[in-house]
PDB file of C-alpha atoms in Angstrom:
ATOM      1  CA  GLY A   1      96.984  99.890 101.589  1.00 47.00           C
ATOM      2  CA  PRO A   2      94.477  97.947 103.680  1.00 51.00           C
ATOM      3  CA  LEU A   3      97.034  95.218 104.412  1.00 54.00           C
ATOM      4  CA  ASP A   4      99.804  97.602 105.443  1.00 54.00           C
ATOM      5  CA  THR A   5     101.512  96.335 108.582  1.00 53.00           C
ATOM      6  CA  LYS A   6     103.530  99.554 108.891  1.00 58.00           C
ATOM      7  CA  GLU A   7     106.499  97.219 108.588  1.00 57.00           C
ATOM      8  CA  GLY A   8     106.628  96.442 104.812  1.00 61.00           C
ATOM      9  CA  VAL A   9     108.948  93.430 105.014  1.00 60.00           C
ATOM     10  CA  PRO A  10     106.657  91.319 107.275  1.00 69.00           C
ATOM     11  CA  LEU A  11     103.887  91.749 104.679  1.00 78.00           C
ATOM     12  CA  THR A  12     106.192  90.149 102.105  1.00 82.00           C
ATOM     13  CA  VAL A  13     107.024  87.376 104.583  1.00 82.00           C
ATOM     14  CA  VAL A  14     103.308  86.716 105.268  1.00 84.00           C
ATOM     15  CA  SER A  15     102.505  86.505 101.553  1.00 86.00           C
ATOM     16  CA  THR A  16     105.535  84.267 100.856  1.00 89.00           C
ATOM     17  CA  ILE A  17     104.715  81.883 103.713  1.00 88.00           C
ATOM     18  CA  THR A  18     101.083  81.787 102.606  1.00 89.00           C
ATOM     19  CA  LYS A  19     102.176  80.943  99.048  1.00 92.00           C
ATOM     20  CA  ILE A  20     104.393  78.118 100.371  1.00 94.00           C
ATOM     21  CA  THR A  21     101.443  76.834 102.413  1.00 94.00           C
ATOM     22  CA  LEU A  22      99.112  76.928  99.395  1.00 95.00           C
ATOM     23  CA  ASP A  23     101.699  75.173  97.236  1.00 96.00           C
ATOM     24  CA  PHE A  24     101.979  72.469  99.922  1.00 97.00           C
ATOM     25  CA  ILE A  25      98.174  72.029  99.978  1.00 96.00           C
ATOM     26  CA  LYS A  26      98.040  71.740  96.172  1.00 95.00           C
ATOM     27  CA  GLU A  27     100.861  69.215  96.050  1.00 97.00           C
ATOM     28  CA  TYR A  28     100.038  67.010  99.058  1.00 97.00           C
ATOM     29  CA  ASP A  29      96.254  67.560  99.443  1.00 97.00           C
ATOM     30  CA  PRO A  30      96.316  67.105 103.266  1.00 98.00           C
ATOM     31  CA  ASN A  31      93.124  66.467 105.225  1.00 98.00           C
ATOM     32  CA  GLU A  32      94.197  68.919 107.901  1.00 97.00           C
ATOM     33  CA  LEU A  33      96.938  71.493 108.434  1.00 95.00           C
ATOM     34  CA  ILE A  34      97.746  73.571 111.498  1.00 95.00           C
ATOM     35  CA  ILE A  35      99.464  76.925 110.991  1.00 93.00           C
ATOM     36  CA  HIS A  36     101.036  78.690 113.941  1.00 90.00           C
ATOM     37  CA  PRO A  37     102.096  82.227 113.033  1.00 84.00           C
ATOM     38  CA  ILE A  38     105.239  83.090 114.918  1.00 80.00           C
ATOM     39  CA  GLU A  39     104.957  85.335 117.929  1.00 80.00           C
ATOM     40  CA  THR A  40     107.729  87.891 118.187  1.00 79.00           C
ATOM     41  CA  LYS A  41     109.387  89.721 121.009  1.00 79.00           C
ATOM     42  CA  GLY A  42     107.540  92.792 119.677  1.00 79.00           C
ATOM     43  CA  SER A  43     104.189  94.066 120.765  1.00 83.00           C
ATOM     44  CA  ARG A  44     101.063  91.956 121.127  1.00 85.00           C
ATOM     45  CA  GLU A  45      99.417  94.333 118.628  1.00 87.00           C
ATOM     46  CA  ASP A  46     102.047  93.486 115.967  1.00 82.00           C
ATOM     47  CA  ASP A  47     101.581  89.756 116.573  1.00 85.00           C
ATOM     48  CA  LEU A  48      97.790  90.120 116.337  1.00 88.00           C
ATOM     49  CA  ARG A  49      98.092  92.175 113.128  1.00 85.00           C
ATOM     50  CA  ARG A  50     100.356  89.505 111.624  1.00 84.00           C
ATOM     51  CA  PHE A  51      97.985  86.724 112.753  1.00 90.00           C
ATOM     52  CA  ASN A  52      95.063  88.559 111.108  1.00 90.00           C
ATOM     53  CA  LEU A  53      97.051  89.048 107.905  1.00 89.00           C
ATOM     54  CA  TYR A  54      97.699  85.304 107.677  1.00 91.00           C
ATOM     55  CA  GLY A  55      93.958  84.758 108.082  1.00 93.00           C
ATOM     56  CA  LEU A  56      93.143  87.255 105.309  1.00 92.00           C
ATOM     57  CA  PHE A  57      95.671  85.777 102.885  1.00 91.00           C
ATOM     58  CA  LEU A  58      94.607  82.191 103.603  1.00 93.00           C
ATOM     59  CA  LYS A  59      90.862  82.893 103.476  1.00 93.00           C
ATOM     60  CA  LYS A  60      91.255  84.700 100.147  1.00 93.00           C
ATOM     61  CA  ASN A  61      93.464  82.054  98.541  1.00 93.00           C
ATOM     62  CA  LEU A  62      92.536  78.648  99.986  1.00 95.00           C
ATOM     63  CA  PRO A  63      91.217  76.123  97.459  1.00 96.00           C
ATOM     64  CA  SER A  64      87.405  75.955  97.665  1.00 96.00           C
ATOM     65  CA  ASN A  65      87.513  72.429  99.075  1.00 97.00           C
ATOM     66  CA  TYR A  66      89.190  73.674 102.283  1.00 97.00           C
ATOM     67  CA  SER A  67      87.856  75.577 105.268  1.00 97.00           C
ATOM     68  CA  LEU A  68      89.775  77.844 107.612  1.00 97.00           C
ATOM     69  CA  PHE A  69      89.233  77.878 111.367  1.00 97.00           C
ATOM     70  CA  THR A  70      90.872  79.738 114.240  1.00 96.00           C
ATOM     71  CA  LEU A  71      92.158  77.549 117.034  1.00 91.00           C
ATOM     72  CA  GLY A  72      93.612  79.700 119.793  1.00 90.00           C
ATOM     73  CA  SER A  73      96.695  81.362 118.256  1.00 89.00           C
ATOM     74  CA  ASN A  74      96.700  78.865 115.389  1.00 94.00           C
ATOM     75  CA  TYR A  75      94.874  78.474 112.112  1.00 96.00           C
ATOM     76  CA  ARG A  76      93.418  75.090 111.257  1.00 96.00           C
ATOM     77  CA  VAL A  77      92.842  74.277 107.608  1.00 97.00           C
ATOM     78  CA  ILE A  78      90.491  71.368 107.061  1.00 97.00           C
ATOM     79  CA  LYS A  79      89.579  69.599 103.820  1.00 97.00           C
ATOM     80  CA  LYS A  80      85.815  69.507 103.290  1.00 96.00           C
TER      81      LYS A  80
END
């Protein structure tokens, strides 16, 4: 599919971590949240693919009162 990382398991990890993040936002309603996707010992391309997947999952699922920004190798979620 379009979100295939050619790894399978990392896709599950990305979606699970994103769900935990969204649950945290719903429960605690933070003004700001910084997410730093882990960088592996693997290739830069794999890390970038994983980073982009986090962005896709977050952008698609964030509550409408939050905005997503890229900050270097981090994502910054800010309450509007």
